[in-house]
JSON list of C-alpha atoms in Angstrom, two decimals:
[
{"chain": "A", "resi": 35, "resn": "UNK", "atom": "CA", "xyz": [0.00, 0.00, 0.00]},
{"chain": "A", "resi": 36, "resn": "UNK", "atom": "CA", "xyz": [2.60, 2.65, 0.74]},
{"chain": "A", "resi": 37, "resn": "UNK", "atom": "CA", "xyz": [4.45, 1.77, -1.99]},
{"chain": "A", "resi": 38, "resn": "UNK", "atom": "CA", "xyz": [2.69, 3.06, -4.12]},
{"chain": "A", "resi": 39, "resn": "UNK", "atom": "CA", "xyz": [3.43, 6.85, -5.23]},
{"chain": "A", "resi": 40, "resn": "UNK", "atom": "CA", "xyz": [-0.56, 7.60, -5.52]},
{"chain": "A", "resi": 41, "resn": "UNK", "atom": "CA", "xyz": [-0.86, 6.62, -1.58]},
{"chain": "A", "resi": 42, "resn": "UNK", "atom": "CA", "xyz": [1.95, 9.14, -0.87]},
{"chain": "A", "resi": 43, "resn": "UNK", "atom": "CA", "xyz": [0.33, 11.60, -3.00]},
{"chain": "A", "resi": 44, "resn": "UNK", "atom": "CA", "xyz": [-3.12, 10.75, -0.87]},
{"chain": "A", "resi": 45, "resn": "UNK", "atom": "CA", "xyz": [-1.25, 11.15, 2.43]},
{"chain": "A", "resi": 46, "resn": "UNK", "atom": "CA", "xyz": [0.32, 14.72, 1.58]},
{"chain": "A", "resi": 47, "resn": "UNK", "atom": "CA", "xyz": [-3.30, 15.49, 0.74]},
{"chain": "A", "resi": 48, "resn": "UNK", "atom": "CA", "xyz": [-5.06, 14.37, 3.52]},
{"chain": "A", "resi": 49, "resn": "UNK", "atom": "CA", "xyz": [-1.84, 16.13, 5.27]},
{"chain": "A", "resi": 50, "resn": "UNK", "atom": "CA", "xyz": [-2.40, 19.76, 3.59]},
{"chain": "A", "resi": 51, "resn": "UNK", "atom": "CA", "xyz": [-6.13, 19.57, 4.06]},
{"chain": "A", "resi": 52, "resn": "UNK", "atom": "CA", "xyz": [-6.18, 18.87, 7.56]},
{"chain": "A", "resi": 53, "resn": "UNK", "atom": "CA", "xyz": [-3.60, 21.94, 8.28]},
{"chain": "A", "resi": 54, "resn": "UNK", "atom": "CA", "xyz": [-6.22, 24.21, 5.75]},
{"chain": "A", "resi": 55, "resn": "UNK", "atom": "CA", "xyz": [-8.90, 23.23, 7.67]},
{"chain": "A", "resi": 56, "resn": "UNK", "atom": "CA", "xyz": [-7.27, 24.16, 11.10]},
{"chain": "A", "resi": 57, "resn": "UNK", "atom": "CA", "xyz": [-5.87, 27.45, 10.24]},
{"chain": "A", "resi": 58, "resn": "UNK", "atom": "CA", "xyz": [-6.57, 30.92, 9.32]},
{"chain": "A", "resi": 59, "resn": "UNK", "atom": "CA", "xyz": [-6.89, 31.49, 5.48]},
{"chain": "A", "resi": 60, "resn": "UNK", "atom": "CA", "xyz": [-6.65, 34.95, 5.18]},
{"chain": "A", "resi": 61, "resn": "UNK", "atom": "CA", "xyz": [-7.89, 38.45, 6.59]},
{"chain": "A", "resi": 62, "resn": "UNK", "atom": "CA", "xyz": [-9.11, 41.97, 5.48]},
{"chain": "A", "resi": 63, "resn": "UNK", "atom": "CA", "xyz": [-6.89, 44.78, 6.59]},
{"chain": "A", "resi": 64, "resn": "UNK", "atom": "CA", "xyz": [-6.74, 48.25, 5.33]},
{"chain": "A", "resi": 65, "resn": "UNK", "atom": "CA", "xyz": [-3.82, 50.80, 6.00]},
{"chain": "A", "resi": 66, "resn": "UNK", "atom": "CA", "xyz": [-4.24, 50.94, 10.01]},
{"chain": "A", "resi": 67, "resn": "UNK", "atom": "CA", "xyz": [-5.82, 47.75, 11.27]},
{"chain": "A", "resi": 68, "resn": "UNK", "atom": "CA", "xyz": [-7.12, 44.19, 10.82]},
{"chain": "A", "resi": 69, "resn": "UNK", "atom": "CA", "xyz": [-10.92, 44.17, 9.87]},
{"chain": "A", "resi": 70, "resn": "UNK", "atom": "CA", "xyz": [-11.79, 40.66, 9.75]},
{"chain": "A", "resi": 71, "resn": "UNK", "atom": "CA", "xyz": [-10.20, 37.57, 9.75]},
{"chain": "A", "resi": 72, "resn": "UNK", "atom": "CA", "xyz": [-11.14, 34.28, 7.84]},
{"chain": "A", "resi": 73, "resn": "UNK", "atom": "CA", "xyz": [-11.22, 31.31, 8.35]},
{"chain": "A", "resi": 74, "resn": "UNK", "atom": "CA", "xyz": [-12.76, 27.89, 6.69]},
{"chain": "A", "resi": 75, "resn": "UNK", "atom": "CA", "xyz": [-15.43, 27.70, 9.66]},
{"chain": "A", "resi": 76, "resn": "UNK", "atom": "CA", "xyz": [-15.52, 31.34, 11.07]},
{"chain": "A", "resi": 77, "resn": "UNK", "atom": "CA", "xyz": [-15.63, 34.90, 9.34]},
{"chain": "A", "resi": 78, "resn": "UNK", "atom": "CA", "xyz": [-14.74, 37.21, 13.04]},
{"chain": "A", "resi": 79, "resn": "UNK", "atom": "CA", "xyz": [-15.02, 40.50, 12.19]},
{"chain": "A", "resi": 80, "resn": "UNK", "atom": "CA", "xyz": [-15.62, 44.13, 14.70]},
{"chain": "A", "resi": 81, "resn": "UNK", "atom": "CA", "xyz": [-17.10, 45.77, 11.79]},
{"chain": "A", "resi": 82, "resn": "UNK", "atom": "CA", "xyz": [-19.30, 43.84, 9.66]},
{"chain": "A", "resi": 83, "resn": "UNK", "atom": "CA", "xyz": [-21.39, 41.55, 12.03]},
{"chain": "A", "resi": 84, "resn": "UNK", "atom": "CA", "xyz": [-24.35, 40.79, 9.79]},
{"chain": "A", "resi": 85, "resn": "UNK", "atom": "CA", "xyz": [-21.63, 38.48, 7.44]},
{"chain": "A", "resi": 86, "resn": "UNK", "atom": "CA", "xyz": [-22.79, 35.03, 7.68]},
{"chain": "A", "resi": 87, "resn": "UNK", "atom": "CA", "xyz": [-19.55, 32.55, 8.70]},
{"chain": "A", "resi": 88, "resn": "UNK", "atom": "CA", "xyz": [-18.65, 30.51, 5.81]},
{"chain": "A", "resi": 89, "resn": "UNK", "atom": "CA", "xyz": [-18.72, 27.06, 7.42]},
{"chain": "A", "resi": 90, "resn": "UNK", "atom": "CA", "xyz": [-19.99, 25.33, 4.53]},
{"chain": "A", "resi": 91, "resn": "UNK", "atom": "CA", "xyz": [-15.92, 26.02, 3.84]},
{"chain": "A", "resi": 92, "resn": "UNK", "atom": "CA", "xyz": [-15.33, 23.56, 6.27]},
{"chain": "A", "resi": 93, "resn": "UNK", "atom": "CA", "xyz": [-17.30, 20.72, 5.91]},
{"chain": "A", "resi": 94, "resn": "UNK", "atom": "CA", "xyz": [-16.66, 20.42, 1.65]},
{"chain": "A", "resi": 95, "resn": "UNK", "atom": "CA", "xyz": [-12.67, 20.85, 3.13]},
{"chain": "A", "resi": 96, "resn": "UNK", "atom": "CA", "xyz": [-13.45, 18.04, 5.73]},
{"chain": "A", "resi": 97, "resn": "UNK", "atom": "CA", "xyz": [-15.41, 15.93, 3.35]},
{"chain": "A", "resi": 98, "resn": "UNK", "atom": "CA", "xyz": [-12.27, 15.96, 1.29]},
{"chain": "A", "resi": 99, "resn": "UNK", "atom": "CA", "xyz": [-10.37, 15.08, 4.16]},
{"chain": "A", "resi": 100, "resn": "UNK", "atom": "CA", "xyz": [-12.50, 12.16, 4.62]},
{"chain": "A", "resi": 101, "resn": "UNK", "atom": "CA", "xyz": [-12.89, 10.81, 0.80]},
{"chain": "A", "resi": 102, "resn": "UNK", "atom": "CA", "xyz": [-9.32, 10.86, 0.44]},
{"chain": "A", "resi": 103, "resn": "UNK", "atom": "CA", "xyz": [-8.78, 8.61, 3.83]},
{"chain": "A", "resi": 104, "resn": "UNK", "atom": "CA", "xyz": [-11.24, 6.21, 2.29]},
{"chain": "A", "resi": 105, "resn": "UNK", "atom": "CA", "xyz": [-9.31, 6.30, -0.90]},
{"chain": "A", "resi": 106, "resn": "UNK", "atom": "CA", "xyz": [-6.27, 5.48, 0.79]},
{"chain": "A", "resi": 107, "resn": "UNK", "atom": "CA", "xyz": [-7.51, 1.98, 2.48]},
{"chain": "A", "resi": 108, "resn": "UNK", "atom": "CA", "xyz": [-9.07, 1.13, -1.27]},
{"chain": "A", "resi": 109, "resn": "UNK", "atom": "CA", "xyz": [-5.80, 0.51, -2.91]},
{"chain": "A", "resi": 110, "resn": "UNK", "atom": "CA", "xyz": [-7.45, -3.16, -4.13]},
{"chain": "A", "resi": 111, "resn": "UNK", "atom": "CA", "xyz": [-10.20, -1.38, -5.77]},
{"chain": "A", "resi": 112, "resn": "UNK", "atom": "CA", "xyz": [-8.71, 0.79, -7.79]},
{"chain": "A", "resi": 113, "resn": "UNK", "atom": "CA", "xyz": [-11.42, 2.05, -10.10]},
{"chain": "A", "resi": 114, "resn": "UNK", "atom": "CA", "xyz": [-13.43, 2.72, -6.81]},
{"chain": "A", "resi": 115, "resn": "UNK", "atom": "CA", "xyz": [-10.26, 4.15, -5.18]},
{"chain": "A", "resi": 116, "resn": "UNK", "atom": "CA", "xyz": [-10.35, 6.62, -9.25]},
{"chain": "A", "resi": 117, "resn": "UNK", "atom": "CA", "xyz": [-13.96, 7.44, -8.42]},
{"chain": "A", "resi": 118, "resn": "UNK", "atom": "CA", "xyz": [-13.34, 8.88, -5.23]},
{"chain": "A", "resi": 119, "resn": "UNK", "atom": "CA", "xyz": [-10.30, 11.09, -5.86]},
{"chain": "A", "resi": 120, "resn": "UNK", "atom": "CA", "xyz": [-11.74, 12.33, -8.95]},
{"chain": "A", "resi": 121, "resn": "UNK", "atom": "CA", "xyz": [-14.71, 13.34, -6.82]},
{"chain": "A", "resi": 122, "resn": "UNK", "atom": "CA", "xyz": [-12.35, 14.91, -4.42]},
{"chain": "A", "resi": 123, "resn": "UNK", "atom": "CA", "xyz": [-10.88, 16.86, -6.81]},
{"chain": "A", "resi": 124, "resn": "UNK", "atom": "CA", "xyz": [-13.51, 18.22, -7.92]},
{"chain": "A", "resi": 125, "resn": "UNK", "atom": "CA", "xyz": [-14.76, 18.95, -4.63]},
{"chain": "A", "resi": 126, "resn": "UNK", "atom": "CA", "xyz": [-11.49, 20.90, -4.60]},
{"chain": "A", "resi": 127, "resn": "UNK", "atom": "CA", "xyz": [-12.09, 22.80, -7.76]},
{"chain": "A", "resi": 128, "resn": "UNK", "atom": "CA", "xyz": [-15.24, 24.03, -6.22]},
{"chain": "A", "resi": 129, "resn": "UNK", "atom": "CA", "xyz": [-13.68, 25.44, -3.17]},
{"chain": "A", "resi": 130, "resn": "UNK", "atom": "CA", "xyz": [-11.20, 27.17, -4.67]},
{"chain": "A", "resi": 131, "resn": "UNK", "atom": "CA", "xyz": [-13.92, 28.48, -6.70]},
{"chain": "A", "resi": 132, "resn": "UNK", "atom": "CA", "xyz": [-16.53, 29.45, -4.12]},
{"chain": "A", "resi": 133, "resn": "UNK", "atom": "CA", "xyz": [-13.53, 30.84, -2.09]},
{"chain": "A", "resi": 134, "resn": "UNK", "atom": "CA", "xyz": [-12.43, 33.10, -4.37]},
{"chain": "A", "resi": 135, "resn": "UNK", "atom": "CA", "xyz": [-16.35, 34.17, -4.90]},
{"chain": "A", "resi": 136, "resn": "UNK", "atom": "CA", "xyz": [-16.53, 34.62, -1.19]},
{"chain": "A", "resi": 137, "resn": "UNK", "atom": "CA", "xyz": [-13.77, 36.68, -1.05]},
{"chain": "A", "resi": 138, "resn": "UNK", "atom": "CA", "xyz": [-14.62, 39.24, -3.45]},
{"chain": "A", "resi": 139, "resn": "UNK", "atom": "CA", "xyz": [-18.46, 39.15, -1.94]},
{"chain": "A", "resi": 140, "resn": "UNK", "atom": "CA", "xyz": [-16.89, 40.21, 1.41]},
{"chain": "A", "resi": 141, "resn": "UNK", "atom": "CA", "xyz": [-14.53, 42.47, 0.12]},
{"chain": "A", "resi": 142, "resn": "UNK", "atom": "CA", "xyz": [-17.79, 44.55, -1.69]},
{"chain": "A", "resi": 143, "resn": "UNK", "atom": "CA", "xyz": [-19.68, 44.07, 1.87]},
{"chain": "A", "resi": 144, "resn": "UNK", "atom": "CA", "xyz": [-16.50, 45.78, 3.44]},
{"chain": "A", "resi": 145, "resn": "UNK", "atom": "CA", "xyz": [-16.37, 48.20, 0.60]},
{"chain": "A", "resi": 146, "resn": "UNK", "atom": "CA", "xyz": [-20.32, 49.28, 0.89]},
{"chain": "A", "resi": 147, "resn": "UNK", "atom": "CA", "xyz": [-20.01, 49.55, 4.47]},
{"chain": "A", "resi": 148, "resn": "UNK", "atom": "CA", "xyz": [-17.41, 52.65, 3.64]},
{"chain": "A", "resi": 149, "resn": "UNK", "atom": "CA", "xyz": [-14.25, 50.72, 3.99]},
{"chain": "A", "resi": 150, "resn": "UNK", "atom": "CA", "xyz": [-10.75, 50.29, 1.99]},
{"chain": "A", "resi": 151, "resn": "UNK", "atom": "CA", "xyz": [-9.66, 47.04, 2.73]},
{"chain": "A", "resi": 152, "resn": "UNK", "atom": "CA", "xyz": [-7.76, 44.62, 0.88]},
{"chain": "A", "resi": 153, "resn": "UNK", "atom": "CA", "xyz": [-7.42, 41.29, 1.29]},
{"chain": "A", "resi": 154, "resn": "UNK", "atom": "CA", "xyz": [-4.26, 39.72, 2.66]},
{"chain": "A", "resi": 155, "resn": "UNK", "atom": "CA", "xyz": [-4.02, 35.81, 1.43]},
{"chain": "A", "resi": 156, "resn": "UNK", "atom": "CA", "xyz": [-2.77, 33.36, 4.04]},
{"chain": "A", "resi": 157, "resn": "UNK", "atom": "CA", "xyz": [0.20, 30.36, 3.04]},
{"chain": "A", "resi": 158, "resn": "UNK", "atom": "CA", "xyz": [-2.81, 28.21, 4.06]},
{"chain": "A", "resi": 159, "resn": "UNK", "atom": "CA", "xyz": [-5.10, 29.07, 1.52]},
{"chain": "A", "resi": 160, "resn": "UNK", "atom": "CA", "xyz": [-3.29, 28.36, -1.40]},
{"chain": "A", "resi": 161, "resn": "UNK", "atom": "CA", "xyz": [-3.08, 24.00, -0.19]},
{"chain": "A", "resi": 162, "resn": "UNK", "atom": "CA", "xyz": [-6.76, 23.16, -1.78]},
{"chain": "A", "resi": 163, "resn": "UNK", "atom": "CA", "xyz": [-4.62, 24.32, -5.21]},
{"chain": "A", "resi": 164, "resn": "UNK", "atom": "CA", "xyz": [-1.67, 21.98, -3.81]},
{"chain": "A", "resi": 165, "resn": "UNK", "atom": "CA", "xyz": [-4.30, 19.06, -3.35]},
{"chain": "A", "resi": 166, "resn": "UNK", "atom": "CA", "xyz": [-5.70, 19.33, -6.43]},
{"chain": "A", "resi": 167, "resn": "UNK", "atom": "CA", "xyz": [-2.16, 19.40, -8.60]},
{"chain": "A", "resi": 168, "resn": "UNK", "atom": "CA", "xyz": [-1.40, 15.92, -5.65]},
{"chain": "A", "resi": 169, "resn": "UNK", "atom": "CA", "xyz": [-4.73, 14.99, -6.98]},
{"chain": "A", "resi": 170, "resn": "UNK", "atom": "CA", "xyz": [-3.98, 14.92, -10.56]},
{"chain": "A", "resi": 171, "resn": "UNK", "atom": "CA", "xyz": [-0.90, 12.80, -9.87]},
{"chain": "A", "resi": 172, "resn": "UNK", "atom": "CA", "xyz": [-2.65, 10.49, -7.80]},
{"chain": "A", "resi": 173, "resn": "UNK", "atom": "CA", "xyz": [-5.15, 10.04, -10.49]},
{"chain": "A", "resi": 174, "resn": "UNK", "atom": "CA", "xyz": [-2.25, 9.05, -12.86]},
{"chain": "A", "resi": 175, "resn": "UNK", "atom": "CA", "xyz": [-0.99, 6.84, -10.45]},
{"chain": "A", "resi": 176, "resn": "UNK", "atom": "CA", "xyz": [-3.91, 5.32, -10.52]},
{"chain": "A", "resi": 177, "resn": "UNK", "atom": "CA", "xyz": [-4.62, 4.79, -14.22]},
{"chain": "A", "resi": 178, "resn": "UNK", "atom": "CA", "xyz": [-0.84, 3.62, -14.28]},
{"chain": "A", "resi": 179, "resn": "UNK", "atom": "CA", "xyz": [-1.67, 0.84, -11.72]},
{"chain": "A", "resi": 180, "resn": "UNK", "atom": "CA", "xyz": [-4.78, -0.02, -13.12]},
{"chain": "A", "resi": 181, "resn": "UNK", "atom": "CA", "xyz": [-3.80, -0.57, -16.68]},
{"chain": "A", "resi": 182, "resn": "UNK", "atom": "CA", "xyz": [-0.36, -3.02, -15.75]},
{"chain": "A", "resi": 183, "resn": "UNK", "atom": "CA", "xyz": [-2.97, -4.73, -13.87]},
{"chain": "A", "resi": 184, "resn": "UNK", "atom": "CA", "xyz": [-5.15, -4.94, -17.09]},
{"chain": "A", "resi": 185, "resn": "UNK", "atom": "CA", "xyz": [-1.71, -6.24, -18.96]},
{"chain": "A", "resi": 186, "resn": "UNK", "atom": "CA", "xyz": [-0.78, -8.43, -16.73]},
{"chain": "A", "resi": 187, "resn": "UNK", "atom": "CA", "xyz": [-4.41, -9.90, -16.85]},
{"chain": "A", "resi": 188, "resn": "UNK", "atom": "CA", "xyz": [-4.33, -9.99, -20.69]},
{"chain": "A", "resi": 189, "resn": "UNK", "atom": "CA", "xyz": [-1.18, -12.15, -20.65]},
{"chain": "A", "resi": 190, "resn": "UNK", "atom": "CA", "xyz": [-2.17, -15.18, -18.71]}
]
């Protein structure tokens, strides 16, 4: 099982989303102070207190967390094991997506409220775009495995 390069690239994912999901992805500063900080379950912010916290963040970032555990153990299956971490990567796709959506909402919300801010990225947020590239690789892996298997099946 850890032999295999895909269940290294699996780990490292599991890995980098379970630091993402623990840690502060960013904030909103402008030239004095912090404004709000963000995170992928809370949104804390002394100025805008009507924003709803973005914990649907959090559960897509821990339902990748816990697709690509169950990947991991389903190393025998590998077409099941494809399934899932294609699903998981999309997954990923979409939060990167909805992030960056979020982002620019809350930046408008800070911005109609009569406030510069900017938005300061945290080294945490850019690991969903890490997972997805150890996702890709993974998903070779994969198709590598699966096809010697196929060979190998083809010559007895």
């Amino acid at each position: 099982m850890i032999q295999r390069i895909q269940t290294v690239y699996l780990a490292l994912v599991a890995l980098l989303c379970g630091v993402c999901l623990c840690s502060t992805i960013g904030r909103f500063v402008n030239d004095t102070e912090v404004l709000a900080s963000f995170s992928n379950f809370s949104f804390s912010s002394d100025v805008a207190s009507d924003i709803v916290g973005p914990w649907p963040f959090g559960v897509l970032l821990g339902l990748v967390l816990l697709l690509t555990l169950v990947s991991i153990f389903l190393y025998r299956h590998r077409m099941r094991q494809l399934r899932l971490v294609i699903f998981s990567t999309i997954l990923l796709v979409g939060y990167v997506g909805a992030y960056a959506f979020i982002v620019w909402f809350y930046l408008q919300q800070l911005t109609a409220a009569g406030l510069d801010a900017h938005y300061e990225l945290a080294l945490a947020a850019l690991w969903p775009v890490v997972c997805v590239i150890l996702n890709c690789m993974a998903i070779r892996g994969i198709r590598k495995d699966e096809a010697l298997v196929r060979s190998l099946d083809r010559i007895r």
